[in-house]
XYZ file of C-alpha atoms in Angstrom:
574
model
C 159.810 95.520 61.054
C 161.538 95.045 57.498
C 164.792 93.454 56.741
C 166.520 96.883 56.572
C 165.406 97.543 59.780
C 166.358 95.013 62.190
C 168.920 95.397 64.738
C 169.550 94.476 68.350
C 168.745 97.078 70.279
C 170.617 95.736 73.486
C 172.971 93.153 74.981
C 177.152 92.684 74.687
C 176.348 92.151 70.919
C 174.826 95.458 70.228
C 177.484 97.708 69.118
C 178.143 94.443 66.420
C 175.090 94.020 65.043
C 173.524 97.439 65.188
C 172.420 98.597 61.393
C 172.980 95.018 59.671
C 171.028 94.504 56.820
C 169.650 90.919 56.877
C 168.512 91.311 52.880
C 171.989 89.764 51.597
C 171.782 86.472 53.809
C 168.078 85.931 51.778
C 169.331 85.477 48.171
C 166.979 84.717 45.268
C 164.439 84.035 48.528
C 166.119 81.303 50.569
C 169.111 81.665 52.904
C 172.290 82.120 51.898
C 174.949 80.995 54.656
C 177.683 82.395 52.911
C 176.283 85.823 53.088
C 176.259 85.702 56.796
C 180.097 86.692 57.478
C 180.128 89.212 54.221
C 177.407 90.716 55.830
C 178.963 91.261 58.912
C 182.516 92.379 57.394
C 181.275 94.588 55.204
C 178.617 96.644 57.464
C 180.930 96.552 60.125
C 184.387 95.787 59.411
C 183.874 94.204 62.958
C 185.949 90.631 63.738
C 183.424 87.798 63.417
C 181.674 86.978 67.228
C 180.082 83.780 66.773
C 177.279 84.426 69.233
C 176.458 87.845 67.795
C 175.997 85.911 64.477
C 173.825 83.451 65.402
C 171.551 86.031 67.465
C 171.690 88.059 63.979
C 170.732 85.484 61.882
C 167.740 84.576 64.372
C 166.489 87.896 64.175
C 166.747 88.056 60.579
C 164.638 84.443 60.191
C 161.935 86.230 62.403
C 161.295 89.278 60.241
C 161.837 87.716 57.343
C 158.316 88.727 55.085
C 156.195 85.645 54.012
C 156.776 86.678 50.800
C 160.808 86.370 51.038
C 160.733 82.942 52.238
C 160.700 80.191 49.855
C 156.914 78.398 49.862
C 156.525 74.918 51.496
C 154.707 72.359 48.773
C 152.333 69.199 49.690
C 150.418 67.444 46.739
C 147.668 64.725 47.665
C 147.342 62.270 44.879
C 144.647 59.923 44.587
C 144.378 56.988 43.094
C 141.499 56.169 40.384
C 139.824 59.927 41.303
C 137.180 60.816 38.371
C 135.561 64.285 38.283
C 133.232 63.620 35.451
C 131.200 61.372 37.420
C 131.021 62.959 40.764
C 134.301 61.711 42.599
C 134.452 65.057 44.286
C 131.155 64.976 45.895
C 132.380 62.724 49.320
C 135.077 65.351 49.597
C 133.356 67.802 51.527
C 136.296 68.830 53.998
C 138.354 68.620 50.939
C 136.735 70.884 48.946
C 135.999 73.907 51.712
C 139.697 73.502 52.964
C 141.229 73.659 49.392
C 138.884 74.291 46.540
C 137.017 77.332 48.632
C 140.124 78.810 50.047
C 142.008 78.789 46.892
C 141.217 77.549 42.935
C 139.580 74.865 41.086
C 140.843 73.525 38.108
C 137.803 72.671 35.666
C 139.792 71.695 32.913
C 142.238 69.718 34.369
C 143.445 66.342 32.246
C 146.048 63.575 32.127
C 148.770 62.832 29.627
C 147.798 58.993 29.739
C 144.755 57.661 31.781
C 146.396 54.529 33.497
C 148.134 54.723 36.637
C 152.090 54.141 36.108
C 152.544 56.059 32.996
C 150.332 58.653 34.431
C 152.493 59.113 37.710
C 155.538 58.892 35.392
C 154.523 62.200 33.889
C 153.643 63.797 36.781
C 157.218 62.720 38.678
C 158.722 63.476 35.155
C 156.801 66.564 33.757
C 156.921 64.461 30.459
C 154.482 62.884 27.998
C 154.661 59.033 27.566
C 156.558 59.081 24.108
C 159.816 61.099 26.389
C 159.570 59.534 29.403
C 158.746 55.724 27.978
C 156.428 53.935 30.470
C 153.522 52.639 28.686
C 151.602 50.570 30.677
C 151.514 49.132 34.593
C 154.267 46.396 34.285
C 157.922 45.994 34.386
C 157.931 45.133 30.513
C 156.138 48.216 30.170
C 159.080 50.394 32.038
C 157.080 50.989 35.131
C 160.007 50.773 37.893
C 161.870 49.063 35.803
C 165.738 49.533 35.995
C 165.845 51.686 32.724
C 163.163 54.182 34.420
C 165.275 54.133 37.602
C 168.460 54.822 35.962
C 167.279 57.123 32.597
C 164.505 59.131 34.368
C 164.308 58.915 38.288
C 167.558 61.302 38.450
C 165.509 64.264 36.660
C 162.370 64.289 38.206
C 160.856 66.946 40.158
C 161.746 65.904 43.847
C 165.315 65.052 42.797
C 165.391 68.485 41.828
C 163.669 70.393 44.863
C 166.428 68.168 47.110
C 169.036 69.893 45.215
C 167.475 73.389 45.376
C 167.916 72.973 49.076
C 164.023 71.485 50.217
C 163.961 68.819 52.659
C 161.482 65.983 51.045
C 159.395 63.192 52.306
C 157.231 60.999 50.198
C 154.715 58.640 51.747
C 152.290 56.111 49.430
C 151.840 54.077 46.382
C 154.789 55.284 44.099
C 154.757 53.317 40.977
C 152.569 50.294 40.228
C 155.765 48.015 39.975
C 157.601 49.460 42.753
C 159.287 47.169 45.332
C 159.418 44.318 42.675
C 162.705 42.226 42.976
C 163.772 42.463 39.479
C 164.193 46.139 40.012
C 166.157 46.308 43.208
C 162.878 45.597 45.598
C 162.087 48.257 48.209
C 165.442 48.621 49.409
C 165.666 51.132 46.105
C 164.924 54.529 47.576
C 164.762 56.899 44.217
C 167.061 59.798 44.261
C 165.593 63.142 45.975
C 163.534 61.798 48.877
C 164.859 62.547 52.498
C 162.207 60.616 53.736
C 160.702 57.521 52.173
C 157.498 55.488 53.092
C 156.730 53.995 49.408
C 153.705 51.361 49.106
C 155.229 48.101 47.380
C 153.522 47.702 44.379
C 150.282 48.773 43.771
C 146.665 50.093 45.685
C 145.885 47.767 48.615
C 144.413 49.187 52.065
C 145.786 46.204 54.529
C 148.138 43.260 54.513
C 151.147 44.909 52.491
C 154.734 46.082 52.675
C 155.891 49.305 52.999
C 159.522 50.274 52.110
C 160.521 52.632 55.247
C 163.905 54.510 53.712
C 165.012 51.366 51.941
C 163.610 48.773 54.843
C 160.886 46.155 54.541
C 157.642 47.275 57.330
C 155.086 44.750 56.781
C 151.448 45.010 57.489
C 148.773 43.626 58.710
C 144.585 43.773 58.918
C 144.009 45.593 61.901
C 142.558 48.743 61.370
C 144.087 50.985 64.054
C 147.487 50.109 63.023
C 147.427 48.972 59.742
C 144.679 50.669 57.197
C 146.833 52.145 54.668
C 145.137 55.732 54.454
C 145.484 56.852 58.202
C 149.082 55.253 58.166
C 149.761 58.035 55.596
C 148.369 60.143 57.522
C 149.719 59.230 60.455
C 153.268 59.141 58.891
C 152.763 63.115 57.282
C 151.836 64.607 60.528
C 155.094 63.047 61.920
C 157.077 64.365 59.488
C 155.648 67.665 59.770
C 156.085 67.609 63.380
C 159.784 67.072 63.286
C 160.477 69.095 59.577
C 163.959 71.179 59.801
C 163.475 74.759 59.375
C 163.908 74.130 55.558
C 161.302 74.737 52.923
C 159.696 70.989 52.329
C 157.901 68.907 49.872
C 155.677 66.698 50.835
C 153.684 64.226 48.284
C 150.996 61.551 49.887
C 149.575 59.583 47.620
C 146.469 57.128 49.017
C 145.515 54.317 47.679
C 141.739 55.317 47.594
C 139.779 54.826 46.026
C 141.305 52.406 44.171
C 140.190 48.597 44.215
C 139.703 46.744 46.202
C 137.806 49.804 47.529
C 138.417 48.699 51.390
C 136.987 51.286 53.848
C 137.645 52.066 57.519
C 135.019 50.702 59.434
C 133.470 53.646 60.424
C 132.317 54.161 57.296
C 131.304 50.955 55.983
C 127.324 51.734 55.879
C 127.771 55.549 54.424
C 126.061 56.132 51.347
C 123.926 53.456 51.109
C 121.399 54.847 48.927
C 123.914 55.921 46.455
C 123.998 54.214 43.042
C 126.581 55.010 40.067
C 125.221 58.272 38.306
C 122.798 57.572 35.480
C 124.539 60.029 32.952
C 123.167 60.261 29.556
C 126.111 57.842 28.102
C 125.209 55.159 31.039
C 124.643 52.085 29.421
C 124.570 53.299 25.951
C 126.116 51.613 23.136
C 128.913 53.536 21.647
C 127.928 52.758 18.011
C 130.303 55.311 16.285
C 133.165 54.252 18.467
C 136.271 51.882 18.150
C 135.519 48.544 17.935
C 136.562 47.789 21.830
C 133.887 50.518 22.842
C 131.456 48.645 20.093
C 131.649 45.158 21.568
C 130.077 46.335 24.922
C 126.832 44.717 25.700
C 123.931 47.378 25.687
C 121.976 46.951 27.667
C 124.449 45.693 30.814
C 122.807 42.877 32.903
C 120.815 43.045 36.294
C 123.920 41.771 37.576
C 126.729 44.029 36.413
C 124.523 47.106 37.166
C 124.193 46.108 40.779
C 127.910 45.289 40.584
C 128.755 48.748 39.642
C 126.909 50.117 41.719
C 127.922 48.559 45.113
C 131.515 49.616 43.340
C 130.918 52.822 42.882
C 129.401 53.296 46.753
C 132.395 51.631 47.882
C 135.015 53.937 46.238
C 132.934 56.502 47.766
C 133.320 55.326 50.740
C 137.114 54.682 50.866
C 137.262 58.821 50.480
C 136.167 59.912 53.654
C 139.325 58.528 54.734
C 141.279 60.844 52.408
C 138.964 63.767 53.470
C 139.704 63.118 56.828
C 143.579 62.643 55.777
C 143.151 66.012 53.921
C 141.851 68.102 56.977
C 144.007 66.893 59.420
C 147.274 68.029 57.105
C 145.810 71.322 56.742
C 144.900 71.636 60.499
C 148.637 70.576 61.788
C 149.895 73.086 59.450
C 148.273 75.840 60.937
C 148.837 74.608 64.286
C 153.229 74.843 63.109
C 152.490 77.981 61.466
C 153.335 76.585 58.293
C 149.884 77.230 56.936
C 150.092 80.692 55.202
C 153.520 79.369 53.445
C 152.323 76.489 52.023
C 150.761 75.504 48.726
C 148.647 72.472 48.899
C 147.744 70.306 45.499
C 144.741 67.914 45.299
C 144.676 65.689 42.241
C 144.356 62.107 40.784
C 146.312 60.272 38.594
C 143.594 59.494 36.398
C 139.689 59.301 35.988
C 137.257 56.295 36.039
C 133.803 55.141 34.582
C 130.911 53.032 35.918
C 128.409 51.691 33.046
C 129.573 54.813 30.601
C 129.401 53.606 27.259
C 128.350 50.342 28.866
C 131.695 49.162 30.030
C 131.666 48.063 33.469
C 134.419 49.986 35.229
C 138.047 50.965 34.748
C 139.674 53.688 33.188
C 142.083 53.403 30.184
C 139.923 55.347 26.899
C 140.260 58.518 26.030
C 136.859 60.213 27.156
C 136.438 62.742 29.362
C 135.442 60.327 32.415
C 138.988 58.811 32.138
C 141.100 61.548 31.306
C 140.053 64.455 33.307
C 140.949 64.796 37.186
C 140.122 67.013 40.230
C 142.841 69.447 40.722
C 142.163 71.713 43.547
C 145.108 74.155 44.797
C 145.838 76.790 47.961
C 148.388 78.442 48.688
C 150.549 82.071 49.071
C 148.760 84.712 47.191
C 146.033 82.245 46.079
C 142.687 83.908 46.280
C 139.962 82.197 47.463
C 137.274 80.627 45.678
C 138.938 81.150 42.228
C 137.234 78.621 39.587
C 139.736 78.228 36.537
C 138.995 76.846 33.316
C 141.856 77.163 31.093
C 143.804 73.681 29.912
C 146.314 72.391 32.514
C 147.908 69.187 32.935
C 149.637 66.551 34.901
C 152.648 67.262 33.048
C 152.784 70.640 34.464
C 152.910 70.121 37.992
C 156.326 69.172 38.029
C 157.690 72.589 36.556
C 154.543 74.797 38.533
C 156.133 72.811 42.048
C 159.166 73.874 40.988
C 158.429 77.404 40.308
C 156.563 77.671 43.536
C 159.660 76.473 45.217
C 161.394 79.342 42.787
C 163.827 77.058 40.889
C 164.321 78.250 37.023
C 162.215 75.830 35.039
C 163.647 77.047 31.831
C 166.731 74.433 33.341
C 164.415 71.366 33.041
C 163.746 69.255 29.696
C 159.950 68.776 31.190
C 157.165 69.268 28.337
C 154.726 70.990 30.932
C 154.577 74.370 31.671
C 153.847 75.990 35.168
C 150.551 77.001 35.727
C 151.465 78.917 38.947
C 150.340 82.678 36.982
C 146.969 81.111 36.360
C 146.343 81.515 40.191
C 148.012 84.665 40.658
C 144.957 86.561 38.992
C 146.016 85.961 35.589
C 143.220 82.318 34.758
C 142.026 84.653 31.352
C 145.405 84.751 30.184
C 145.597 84.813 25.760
C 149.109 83.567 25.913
C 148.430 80.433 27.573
C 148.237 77.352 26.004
C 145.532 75.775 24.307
C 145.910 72.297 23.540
C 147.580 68.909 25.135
C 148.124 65.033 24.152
C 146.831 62.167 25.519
C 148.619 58.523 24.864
C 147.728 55.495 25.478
C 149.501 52.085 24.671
C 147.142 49.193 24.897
C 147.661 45.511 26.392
C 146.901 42.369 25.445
C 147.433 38.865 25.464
C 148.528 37.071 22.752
C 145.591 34.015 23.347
C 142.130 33.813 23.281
C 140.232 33.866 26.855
C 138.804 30.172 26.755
C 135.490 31.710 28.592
C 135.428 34.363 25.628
C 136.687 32.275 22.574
C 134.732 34.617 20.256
C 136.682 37.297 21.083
C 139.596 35.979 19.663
C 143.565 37.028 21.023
C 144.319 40.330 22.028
C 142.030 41.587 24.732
C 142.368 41.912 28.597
C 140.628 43.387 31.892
C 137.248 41.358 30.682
C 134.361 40.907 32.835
C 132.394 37.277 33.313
C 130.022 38.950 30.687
C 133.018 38.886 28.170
C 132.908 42.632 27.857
C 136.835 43.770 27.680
C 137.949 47.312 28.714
C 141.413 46.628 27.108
C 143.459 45.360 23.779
C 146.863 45.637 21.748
C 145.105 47.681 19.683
C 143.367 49.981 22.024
C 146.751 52.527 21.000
C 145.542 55.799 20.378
C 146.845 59.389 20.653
C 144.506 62.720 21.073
C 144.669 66.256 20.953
C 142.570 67.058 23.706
C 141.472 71.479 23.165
C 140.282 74.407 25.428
C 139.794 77.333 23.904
C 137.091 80.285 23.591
C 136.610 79.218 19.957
C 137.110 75.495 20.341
C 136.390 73.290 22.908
C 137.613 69.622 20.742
C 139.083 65.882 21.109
C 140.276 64.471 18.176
C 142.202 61.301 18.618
C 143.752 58.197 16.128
C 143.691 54.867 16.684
C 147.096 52.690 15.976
C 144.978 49.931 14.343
C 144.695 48.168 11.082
C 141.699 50.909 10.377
C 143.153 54.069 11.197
C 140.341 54.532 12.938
C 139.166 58.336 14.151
C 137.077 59.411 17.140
C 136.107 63.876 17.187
C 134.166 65.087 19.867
C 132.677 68.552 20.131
C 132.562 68.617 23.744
C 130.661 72.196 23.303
C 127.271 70.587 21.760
C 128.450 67.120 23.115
C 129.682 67.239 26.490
C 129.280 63.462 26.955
C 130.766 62.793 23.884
C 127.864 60.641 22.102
C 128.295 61.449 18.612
C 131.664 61.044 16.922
C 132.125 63.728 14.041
C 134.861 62.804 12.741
C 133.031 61.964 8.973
C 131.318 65.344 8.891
C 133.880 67.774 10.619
C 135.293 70.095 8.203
C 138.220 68.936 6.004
C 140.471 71.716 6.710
C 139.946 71.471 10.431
C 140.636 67.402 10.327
C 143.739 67.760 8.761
C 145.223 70.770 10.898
C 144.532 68.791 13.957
C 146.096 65.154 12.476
C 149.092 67.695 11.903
C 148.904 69.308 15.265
C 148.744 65.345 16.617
C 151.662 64.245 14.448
C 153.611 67.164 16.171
C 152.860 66.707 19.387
C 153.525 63.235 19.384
C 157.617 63.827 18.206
C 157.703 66.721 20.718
C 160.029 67.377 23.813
C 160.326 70.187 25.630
C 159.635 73.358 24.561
C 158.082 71.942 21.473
C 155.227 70.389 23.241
C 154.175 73.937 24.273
C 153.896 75.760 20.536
C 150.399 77.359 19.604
C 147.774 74.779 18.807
C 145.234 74.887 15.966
C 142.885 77.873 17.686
C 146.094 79.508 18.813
C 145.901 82.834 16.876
C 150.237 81.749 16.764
C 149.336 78.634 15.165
C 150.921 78.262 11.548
C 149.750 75.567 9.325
C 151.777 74.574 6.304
C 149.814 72.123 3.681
C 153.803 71.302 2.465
C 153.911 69.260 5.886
C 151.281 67.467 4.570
C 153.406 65.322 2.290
C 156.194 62.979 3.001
C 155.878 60.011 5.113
C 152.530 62.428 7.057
C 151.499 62.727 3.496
C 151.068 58.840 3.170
C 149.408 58.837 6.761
C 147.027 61.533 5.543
C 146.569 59.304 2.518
C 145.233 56.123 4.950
C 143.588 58.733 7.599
C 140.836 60.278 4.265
C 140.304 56.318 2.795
C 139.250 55.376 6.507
C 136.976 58.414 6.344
C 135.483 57.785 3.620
């Protein structure tokens, strides 16, 4: 029975709301209360009967078409989640449940591969350089007050609230979250209903949760406390007692983040399982920055068996989140919520174990550490779809908001909605063909005394005095996906200038750098393309890249103060 249709067809209320049309209480897809007595006055020129209307409007909420009602959302994010090394392969449920009943993103990357600025851009829908967190502390603006008061107010939940969703958000937020200098977890960010926020960062017992603004502590007792199945636990409440409103719903585990605690039931899975043997495993990155360079090649006995009781671990700590994953999808079919509902899997960043020869972490700008899982169902989402065109975490915010059918055009986010990639349209021309990736590095201003030849400036070093960070460990990338280029070219912020180019078509693991013999022209259209992607914001983040057939290239740009950075960019080449 359509909207046009509907009518009572007995009862004292019939001669009232015989022939209504419920299409005008349904505006732009979601109901419009105000509608409800215009409706009425102007089909029937009857006096308002409150019971008729409320039996009207019922029967209008019934018929209404799938396709009229605004979509529920949920997005899963993981914490630490690689692709390029097999984090996927534990997520069996996962990957029937979402990848095989809807699409998988094979080209899926971050803005910045470290957790707070990461999640920044995905709240956000902004690169670093517009929404300003750089690294994992307070200093670094993650939390801090600035974020709180310059970008919590525009982010995508705060948003969906205000288009009328109810929201819920249960997990690690933000790697500074809860601290004390920044209004502890009694701060509840604008736009969540419902609020069950991790203080601080990845831990899987003995922690605090902020419960709407109130302290719930802890403990280590695994049917009450581990953190994964308390998200879980909390979701399936929530989706239990959800209002008839279209919801949002964002879990984020802590898995399988250190210190890779799993439930006991799965403490002995996987015990043959060592850290995959890739062909950059333990192999000295020769052409590489210097940080890659000072690796030890090959690693010890010691750190091999270390990364590989790591790497089990991590695998282990999933099975939790698959289990987490198919009990979601199972409760909503069981509210009949299923069919409306798009469902997100993702990670905030990738990770590496003996790649390159550094121990484990993420951080650098190869494809290990910068590109995520990112599995999605949903309405009108055909079934085992495998994408491969360029998407990234800065477009989830506007594609969740387009899903929820809120004009994105409204937003000042740099990402663009990828929600026509899964409507049949993944071998779209017009979509874009090129992202950045930006990193900010840390460290300390003294020299480790148990690494004194390393001098000042490092951090996150191993016993072996192999470092996975430094100050200077700043680079920016343009990271392309395109039928006629599949490239990474990135610059370091360094006394050298130094230059890393990957063709990821003859050299997927990214072994040789090219960036001596790549063609001229090509190296100075994408140090241009970098230089404008770095000053963008907004809608200038999302103009043609180099192997755009839009893209316009203008050797006149190449003077000026880029001129004198081209200068420094050909003497390091040399």
């Amino acid at each position: 029975m359509g909207l046009d249709q509907l009518t009572a067809s007995s009862g004292p209320e019939a001669h009232v709301t015989a022939g209504l049309s419920c299409a005008p209480l349904f505006a732009d897809g979601g109901f419009c209360p105000t509608a409800l007595g215009a409706a009425f006055w102007r089909n029937t020129g009857a006096e308002m009967n409150l019971g008729a209307a409320l039996r009207f409007v019922l029967l209008c909420v019934a018929a209404l078409p799938l396709e009229c009602r605004r979509p529920n959302v949920v997005l899963l994010l993981t914490d630490d989640l690689d692709v390029a090394i097999g984090g996927l392969v534990p997520l069996n449920k996962t990957k029937r449940l979402l990848g095989d009943a809807g699409v998988m993103f094979t080209n899926a990357y971050v803005a910045s591969p470290l957790c707070c600025p990461s999640r920044a851009s995905i709240l956000t829908g902004k690169y670093p350089h517009n929404h300003h967190v750089i690294n994992n502390t307070l200093e670094g603006n993650c939390s801090s007050r600035a974020w709180q008061k310059s970008q919590e107010p525009g982010t995508f939940p705060a948003l969906l609230q205000q288009h009328g969703y109810q929201t819920f958000f249960a997990g690690k937020y933000l790697n500074e979250y809860g601290a004390s200098e920044a209004g502890g977890v009694e701060h509840v960010p604008p736009g969540w209903d419902y609020w069950f926020a991790l203080e601080k960062n990845s831990k899987y017992y003995n922690y605090t949760l902020s419960v709407n603004g109130r302290p719930q502590k802890h403990g280590q007792n695994y049917s009450e406390d581990y953190l994964t199945d308390v998200l879980a636990n909390v979701s399936l409440e929530f989706l239990h007692n959800k209002l008839s409103k279209p919801f949002f719903m964002m879990v984020s585990t802590p898995a399988p983040h250190s210190p890779w605690t799993a439930a006991p039931q799965y403490e002995n899975s996987f015990a043959d399982v060592q850290a995959p043997r890739d062909p950059s495993f333990d192999v000295h990155g020769k052409d590489k920055h210097w940080l890659i360079r000072q690796a030890k090649t090959p690693m010890s006995n010691s750190s091999v068996k270390f990364l590989d009781d790591a790497f089990r671990k991590r695998w282990r700590t999933l099975l939790s989140v698959d289990d987490l994953v198919e009990n979601v999808v199972k409760k909503l079919g069981n509210i009949g919520e299923l069919e409306n509902t798009y469902i997100i899997f993702t990670s905030d960043n990738g990770y590496h174990t003996g790649q390159f020869s550094l121990p484990m972490d993420k951080r650098q700008l190869y494809e290990f550490d910068i590109r995520v899982p990112l599995l999605v169902r949903g309405p009108g989402v055909k079934p085992n779809q495998i994408c491969q065109m360029l998407v990234a975490n800065v477009d989830l915010g506007p594609t969740i908001l387009d899903m929820a059918r809120y004009n994105v055009s409204k937003t000042q986010m740099d990402g663009m909605s990828f929600l026509p990639l899964m409507n049949g349209k993944c071998g779209n021309s017009t979509w874009r063909t090129d992202m950045l990736v930006e990193y900010e590095g840390e460290g300390r201003n003294i020299t480790d005394p148990s690494c004194p030849m390393l001098g000042p400036g490092v951090s996150e070093c191993f016993p072996d005095c192999v470092c996975e960070d430094s100050y200077n460990n700043t680079y920016a990338c343009v990271r392309t996906v395109s039928p006629s280029g599949n490239l990474q070219y990135c610059e370091f912020d360094d006394s050298e200038v130094f230059v890393e180019v990957y063709n990821l078509t003859a050299d997927p693991f990214q072994l040789n750098n090219i960036a001596k013999s790549i063609d001229q022209e090509v190296l100075e259209k994408m140090n241009h393309r970098l230089m404008m992607l770095q000053s963008c914001a907004g809608a200038s983040c999302r103009t043609p890249g180099v192997y755009d057939s839009g893209y316009k290239f203008d050797p006149r740009m190449m003077f000026g103060s880029h001129g004198h950075r081209m200068k420094k960019l050909r003497r390091a080449l040399k």
